[in-house]
Short mmCIF file of C-alpha atoms in Angstrom, two decimals:
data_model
loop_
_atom_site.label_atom_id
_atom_site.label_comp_id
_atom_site.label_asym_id
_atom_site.label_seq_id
_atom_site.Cartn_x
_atom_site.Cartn_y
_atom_site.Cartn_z
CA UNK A 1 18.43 7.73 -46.09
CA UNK A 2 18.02 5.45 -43.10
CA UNK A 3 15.98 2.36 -42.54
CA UNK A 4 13.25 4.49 -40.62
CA UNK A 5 13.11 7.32 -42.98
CA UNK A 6 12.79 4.97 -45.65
CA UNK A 7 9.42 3.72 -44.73
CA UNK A 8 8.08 7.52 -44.54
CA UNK A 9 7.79 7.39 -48.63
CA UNK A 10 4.31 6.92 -48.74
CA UNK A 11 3.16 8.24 -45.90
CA UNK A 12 1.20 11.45 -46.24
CA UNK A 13 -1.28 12.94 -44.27
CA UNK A 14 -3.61 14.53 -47.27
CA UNK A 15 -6.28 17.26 -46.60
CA UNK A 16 -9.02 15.18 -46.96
CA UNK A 17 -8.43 12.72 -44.40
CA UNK A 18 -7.56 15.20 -41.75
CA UNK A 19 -10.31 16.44 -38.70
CA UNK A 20 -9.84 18.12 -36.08
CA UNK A 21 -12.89 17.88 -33.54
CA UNK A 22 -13.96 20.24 -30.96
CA UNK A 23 -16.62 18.31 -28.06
CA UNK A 24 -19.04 19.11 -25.29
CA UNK A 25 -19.76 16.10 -23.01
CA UNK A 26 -22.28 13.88 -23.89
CA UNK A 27 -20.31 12.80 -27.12
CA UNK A 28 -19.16 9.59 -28.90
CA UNK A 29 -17.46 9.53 -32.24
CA UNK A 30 -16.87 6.48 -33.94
CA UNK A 31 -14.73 5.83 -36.66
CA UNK A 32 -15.31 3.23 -38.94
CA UNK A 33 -12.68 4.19 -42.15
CA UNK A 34 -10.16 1.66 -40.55
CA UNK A 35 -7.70 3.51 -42.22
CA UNK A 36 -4.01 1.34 -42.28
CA UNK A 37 -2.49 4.24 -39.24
CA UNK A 38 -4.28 6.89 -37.74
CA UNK A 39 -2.48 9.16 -35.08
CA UNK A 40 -5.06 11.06 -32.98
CA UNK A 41 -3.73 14.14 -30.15
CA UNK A 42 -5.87 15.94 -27.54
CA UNK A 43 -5.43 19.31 -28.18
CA UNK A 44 -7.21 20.74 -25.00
CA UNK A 45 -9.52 18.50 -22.69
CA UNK A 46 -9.35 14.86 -22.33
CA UNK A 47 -11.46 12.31 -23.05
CA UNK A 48 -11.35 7.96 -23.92
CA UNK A 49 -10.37 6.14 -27.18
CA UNK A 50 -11.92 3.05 -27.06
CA UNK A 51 -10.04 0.49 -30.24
CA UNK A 52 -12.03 -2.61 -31.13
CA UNK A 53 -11.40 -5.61 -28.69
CA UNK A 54 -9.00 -3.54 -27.14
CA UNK A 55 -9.18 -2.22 -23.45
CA UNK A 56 -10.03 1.94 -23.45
CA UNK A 57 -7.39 4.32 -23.54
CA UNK A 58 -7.76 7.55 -21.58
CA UNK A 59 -5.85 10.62 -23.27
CA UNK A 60 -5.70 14.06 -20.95
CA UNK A 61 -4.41 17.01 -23.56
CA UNK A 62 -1.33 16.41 -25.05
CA UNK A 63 -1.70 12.60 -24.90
CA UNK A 64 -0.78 11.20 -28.73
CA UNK A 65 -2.11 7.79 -29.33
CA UNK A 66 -1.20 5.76 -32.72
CA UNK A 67 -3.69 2.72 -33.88
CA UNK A 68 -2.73 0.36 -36.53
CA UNK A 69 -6.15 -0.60 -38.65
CA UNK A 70 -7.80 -1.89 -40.00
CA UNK A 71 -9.34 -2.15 -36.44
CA UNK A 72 -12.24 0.54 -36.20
CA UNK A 73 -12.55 3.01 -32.96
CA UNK A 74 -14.34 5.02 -31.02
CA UNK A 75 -13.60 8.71 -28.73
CA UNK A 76 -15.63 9.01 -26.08
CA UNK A 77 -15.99 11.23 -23.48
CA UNK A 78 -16.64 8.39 -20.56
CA UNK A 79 -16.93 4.68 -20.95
CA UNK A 80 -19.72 3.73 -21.28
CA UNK A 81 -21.32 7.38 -22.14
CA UNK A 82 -25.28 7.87 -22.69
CA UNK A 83 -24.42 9.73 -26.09
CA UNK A 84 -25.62 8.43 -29.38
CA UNK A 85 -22.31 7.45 -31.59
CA UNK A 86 -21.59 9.57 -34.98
CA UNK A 87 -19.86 7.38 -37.60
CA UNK A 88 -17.04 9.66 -38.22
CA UNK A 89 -15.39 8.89 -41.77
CA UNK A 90 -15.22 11.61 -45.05
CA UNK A 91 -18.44 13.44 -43.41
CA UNK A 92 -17.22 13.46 -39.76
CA UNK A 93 -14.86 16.07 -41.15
CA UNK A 94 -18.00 18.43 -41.69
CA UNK A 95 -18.99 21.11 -38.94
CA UNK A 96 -22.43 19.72 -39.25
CA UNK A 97 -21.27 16.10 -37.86
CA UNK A 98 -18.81 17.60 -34.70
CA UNK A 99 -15.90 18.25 -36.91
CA UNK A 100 -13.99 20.51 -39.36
CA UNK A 101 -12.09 20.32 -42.40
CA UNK A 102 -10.22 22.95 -41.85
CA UNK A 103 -10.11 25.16 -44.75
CA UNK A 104 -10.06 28.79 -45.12
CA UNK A 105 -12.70 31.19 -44.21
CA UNK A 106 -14.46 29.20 -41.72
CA UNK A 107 -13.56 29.25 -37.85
CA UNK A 108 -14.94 26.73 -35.32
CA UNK A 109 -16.59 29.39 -32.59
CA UNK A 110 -17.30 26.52 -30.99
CA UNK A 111 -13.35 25.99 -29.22
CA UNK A 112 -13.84 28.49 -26.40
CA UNK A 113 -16.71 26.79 -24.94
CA UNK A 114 -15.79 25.79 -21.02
CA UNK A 115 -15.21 22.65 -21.05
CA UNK A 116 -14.86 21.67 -24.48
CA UNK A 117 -12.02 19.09 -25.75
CA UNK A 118 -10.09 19.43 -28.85
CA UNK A 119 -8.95 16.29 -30.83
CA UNK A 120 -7.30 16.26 -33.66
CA UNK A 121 -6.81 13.15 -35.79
CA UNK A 122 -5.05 12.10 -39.36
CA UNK A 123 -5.46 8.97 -41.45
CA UNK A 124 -2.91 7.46 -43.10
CA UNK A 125 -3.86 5.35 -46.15
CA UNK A 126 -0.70 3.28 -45.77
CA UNK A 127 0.14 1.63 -49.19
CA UNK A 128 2.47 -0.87 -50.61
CA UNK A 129 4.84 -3.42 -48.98
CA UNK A 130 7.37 -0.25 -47.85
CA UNK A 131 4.40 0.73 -45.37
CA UNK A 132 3.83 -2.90 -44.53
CA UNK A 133 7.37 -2.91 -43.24
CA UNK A 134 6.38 -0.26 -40.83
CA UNK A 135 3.05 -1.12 -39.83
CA UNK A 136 4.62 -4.75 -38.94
CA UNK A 137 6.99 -3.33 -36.42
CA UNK A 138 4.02 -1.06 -34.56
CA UNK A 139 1.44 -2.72 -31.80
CA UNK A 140 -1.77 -2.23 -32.47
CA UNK A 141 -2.45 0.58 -30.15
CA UNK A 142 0.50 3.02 -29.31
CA UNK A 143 0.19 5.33 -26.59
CA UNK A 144 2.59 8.60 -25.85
CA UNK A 145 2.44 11.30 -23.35
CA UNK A 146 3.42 15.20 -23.77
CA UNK A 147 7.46 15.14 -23.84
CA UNK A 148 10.35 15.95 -26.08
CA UNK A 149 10.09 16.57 -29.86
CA UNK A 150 6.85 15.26 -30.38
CA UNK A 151 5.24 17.58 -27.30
CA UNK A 152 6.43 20.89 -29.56
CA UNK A 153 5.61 19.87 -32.92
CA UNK A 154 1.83 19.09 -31.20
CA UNK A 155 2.40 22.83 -29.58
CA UNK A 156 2.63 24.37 -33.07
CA UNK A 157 -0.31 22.05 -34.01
CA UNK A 158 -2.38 23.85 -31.59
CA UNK A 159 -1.49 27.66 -33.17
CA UNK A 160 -1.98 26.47 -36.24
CA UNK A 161 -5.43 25.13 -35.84
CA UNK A 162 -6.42 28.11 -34.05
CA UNK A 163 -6.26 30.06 -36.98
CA UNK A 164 -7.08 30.67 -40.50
CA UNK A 165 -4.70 31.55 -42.76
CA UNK A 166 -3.66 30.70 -46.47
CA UNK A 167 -2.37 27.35 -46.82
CA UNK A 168 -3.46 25.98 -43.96
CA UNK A 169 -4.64 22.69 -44.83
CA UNK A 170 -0.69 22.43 -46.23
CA UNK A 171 0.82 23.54 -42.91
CA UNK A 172 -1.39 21.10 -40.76
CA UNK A 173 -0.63 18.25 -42.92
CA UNK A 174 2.95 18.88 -42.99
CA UNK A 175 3.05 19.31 -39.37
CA UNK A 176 0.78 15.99 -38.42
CA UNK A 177 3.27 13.97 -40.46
CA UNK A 178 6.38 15.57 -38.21
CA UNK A 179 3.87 14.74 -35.68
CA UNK A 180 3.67 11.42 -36.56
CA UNK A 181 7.56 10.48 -37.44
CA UNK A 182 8.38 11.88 -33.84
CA UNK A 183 5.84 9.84 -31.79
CA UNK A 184 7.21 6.53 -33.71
CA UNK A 185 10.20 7.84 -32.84
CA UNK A 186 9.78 8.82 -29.46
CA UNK A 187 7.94 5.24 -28.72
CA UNK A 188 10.79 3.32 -30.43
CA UNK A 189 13.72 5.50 -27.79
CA UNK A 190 11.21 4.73 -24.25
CA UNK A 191 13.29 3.24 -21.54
CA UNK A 192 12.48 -0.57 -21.56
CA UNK A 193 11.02 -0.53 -25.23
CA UNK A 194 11.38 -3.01 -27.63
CA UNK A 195 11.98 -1.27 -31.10
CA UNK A 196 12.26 -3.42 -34.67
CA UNK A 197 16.20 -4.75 -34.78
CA UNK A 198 17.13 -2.38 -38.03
CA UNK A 199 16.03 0.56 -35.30
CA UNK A 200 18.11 -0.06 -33.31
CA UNK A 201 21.17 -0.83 -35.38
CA UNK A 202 21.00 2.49 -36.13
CA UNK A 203 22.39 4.22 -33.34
CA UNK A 204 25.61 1.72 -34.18
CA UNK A 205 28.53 3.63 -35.40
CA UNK A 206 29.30 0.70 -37.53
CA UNK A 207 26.43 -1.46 -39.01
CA UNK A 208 24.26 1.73 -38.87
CA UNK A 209 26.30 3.41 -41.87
CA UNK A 210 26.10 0.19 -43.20
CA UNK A 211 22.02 0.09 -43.15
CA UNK A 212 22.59 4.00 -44.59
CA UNK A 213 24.49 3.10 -47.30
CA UNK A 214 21.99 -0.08 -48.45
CA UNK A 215 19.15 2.27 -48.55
CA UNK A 216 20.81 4.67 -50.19
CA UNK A 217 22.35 2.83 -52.97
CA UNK A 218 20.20 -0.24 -52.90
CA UNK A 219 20.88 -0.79 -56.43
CA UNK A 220 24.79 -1.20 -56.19
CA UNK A 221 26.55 -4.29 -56.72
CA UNK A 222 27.14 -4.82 -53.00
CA UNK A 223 29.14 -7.48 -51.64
CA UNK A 224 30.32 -8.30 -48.20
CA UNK A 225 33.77 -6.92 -48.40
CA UNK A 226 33.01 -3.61 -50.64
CA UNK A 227 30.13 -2.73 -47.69
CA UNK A 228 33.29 -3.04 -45.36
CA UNK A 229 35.22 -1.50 -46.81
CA UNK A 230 32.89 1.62 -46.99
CA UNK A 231 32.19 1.03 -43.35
CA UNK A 232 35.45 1.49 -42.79
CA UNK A 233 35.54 -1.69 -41.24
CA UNK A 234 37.04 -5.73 -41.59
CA UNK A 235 34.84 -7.80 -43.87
CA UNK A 236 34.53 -10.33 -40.75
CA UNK A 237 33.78 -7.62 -38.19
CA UNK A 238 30.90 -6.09 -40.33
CA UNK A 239 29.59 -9.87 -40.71
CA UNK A 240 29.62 -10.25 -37.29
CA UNK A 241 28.06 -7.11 -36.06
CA UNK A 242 25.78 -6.35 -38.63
CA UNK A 243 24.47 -10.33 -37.80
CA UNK A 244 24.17 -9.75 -34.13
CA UNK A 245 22.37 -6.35 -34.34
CA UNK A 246 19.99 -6.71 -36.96
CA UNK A 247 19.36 -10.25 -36.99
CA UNK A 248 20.29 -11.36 -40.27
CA UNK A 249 23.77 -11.38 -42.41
CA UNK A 250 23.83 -8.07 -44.66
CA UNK A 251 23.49 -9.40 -47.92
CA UNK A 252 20.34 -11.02 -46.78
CA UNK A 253 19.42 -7.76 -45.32
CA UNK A 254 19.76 -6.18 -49.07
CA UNK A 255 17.85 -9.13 -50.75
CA UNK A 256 14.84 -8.61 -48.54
CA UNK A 257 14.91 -4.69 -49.11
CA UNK A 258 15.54 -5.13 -52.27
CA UNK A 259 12.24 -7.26 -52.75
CA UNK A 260 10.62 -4.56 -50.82
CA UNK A 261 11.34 -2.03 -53.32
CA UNK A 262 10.88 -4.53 -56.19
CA UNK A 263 6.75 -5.30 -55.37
CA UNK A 264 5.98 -1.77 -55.00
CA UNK A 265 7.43 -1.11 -58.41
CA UNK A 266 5.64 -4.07 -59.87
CA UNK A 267 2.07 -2.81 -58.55
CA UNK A 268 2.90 0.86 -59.35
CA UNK A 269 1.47 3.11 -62.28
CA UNK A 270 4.34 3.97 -64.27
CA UNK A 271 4.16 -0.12 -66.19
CA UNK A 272 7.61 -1.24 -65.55
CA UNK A 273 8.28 -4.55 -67.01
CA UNK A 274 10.08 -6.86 -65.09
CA UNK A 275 13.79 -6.55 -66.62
CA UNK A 276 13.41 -2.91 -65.39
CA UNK A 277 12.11 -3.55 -61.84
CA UNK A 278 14.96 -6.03 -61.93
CA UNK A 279 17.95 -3.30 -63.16
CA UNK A 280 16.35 -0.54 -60.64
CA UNK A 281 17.01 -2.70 -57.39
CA UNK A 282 20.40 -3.99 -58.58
CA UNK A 283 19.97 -7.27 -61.20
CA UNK A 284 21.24 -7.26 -64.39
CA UNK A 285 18.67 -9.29 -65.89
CA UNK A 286 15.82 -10.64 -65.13
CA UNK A 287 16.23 -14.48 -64.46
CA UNK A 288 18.14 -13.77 -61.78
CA UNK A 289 15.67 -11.17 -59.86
CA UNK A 290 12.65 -13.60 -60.81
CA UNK A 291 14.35 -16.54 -59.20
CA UNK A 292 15.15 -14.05 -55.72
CA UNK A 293 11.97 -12.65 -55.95
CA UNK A 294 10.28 -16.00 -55.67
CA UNK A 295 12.43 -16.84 -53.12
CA UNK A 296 11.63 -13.99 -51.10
CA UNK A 297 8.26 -13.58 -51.57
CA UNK A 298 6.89 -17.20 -52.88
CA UNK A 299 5.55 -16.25 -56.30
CA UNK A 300 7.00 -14.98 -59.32
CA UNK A 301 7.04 -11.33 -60.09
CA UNK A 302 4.67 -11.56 -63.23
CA UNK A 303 2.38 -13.60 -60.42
CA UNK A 304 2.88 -10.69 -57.69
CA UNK A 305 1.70 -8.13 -60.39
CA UNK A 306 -1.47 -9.72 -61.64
CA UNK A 307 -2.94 -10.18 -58.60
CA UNK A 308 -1.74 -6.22 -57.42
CA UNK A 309 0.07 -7.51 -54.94
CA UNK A 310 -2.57 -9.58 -52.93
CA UNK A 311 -2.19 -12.63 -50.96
CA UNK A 312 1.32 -13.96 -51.05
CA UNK A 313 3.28 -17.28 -49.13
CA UNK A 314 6.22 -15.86 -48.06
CA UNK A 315 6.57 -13.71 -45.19
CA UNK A 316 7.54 -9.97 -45.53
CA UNK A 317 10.73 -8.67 -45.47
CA UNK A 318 11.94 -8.40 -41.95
CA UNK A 319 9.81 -11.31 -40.36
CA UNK A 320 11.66 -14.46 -38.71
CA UNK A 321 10.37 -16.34 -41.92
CA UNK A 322 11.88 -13.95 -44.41
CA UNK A 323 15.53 -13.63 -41.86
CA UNK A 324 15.40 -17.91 -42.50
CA UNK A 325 14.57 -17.60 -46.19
CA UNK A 326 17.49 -15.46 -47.45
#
């Protein structure tokens, strides 16, 4: 697993939080979820999404736009339009409201209609302090046009909401999160773009099997020389490189995704206790995570967990604060 692919864990497009909305002029949805990350495409038409305190966005079919919540928004079909504004949430998925859910047996008859413009939309409820990671490298609005991967996966979007067919509501959520991994993608690779460090890293032959091999075995007793030595590479040469390209030494790299992985297993369901948390992300007891932990993330694990992971003092992994902590 890579750095990127890592942060996909918990990011599912579910059947409930997926619309697809087909418009005649006069309209103006709003949407007031303010869902963590929702990714909205034109299908057919065009037509203006308007983000709070943000400047409006015009999207012409194909167009893919990303916005980071919790920061509510609107689709209009001009600025500034004379139609009344439908708070689009749960219901706005309803035919009644402008919308579908799409779900077997029912067709929206209203697609063919001259004129008419298609957008589809998915929310992500982003959870935990893996999604954190990647909402902190996105801007708050993220614009693509139609080209490369992300233009065909949208293409087999369209088919697929043209039609009814069993499993369906599988099929389109499946194919908005491709959707959604290749537009990130896509906007990370523009010419003149300024992607997180640990993206970019990637493409090096060196320090990117290095990231690989942390997230794959972030639990092994890693030290500078034995991640060398895997890397095929001098323990002062991966120092160096891995320093320069991703901004912080490698075992300081570990400790912060380490943490990562750490606070989402102290907020999760399954009631880990902390010595367990601390032998799944690679301590052998639990003194010795607590004390990281802290350092890391400015409380103490038992702290972190009693308050579900709310408010904390130190920075996230990946932030210049975190980079200065380790």
């Amino acid at each position: 697993m890579d750095p990127f692919g890592d942060l996909f864990r918990g990011i599912r497009a579910q059947g409930s939080l997926f619309g697809s909305s087909t418009l005649t002029a006069p309209w103006s949805l709003r949407f007031v979820d303010g869902a963590p990350l929702t990714l909205c495409t034109v299908l057919d038409g065009a037509g203006w999404i308007v983000p709070d305190g943000r400047p409006a966005e015009h999207l012409a079919a194909g167009d893919m736009l990303v916005v980071r919540g919790p920061a509510r928004f609107s689709f209009v079909d001009a600025p500034g339009t004379a139609a009344e504004p439908i708070e689009c949430g749960e219901s706005c998925a309803v035919p009644e409201l402008g919308g579908t859910r799409h779900r077997l047996g029912w067709h929206d008859d209203t697609a063919d209609r001259p004129g008419s413009t298609t957008l589809v939309t998915g929310a992500y409820p982003v959870t935990g302090e893996i999604g954190r990671r990647l909402l902190d490298a996105l801007p708050d609005v993220l614009r693509l046009v139609p080209d490369g991967t992300a233009d065909a996966v949208r293409a087999l979007l369209y088919a697929e909401v043209a039609v009814d067919a069993p499993g369906q509501q599988v099929v389109l959520d499946r194919l908005l999160d491709w959707l959604l991994v290749c537009t990130l993608r896509e906007w990370f690779d523009r010419p003149g773009g300024a992607p997180p460090a640990w993206y970019s890293a990637h493409r090096d032959p060196v320090v990117g099997h290095a990231l690989r091999l942390l997230h794959e075995e972030p639990a092994a007793p890693w030290t500078v020389s034995s991640l060398a030595e895997r890397a095929g590479v001098s323990r002062a040469t991966l120092a160096k490189r891995f320093t320069e390209l991703v901004g912080e030494p490698p075992l300081t790299y570990l400790t912060g995704w380490r943490m990562t992985l750490a606070a989402d297993l102290l907020t999760g369901r399954d009631g880990a206790t902390v010595a367990e948390v601390a032998r799944s992300v690679g301590y052998s007891d639990a003194f010795g995570f607590s004390a990281a932990f802290k350092r890391v993330r400015g409380v103490t694990p038992s702290d972190f967990r009693r308050t579900g992971g709310g408010p904390v003092t130190g920075s996230p992994p990946g932030s210049p604060a975190a980079e200065r902590s380790g």
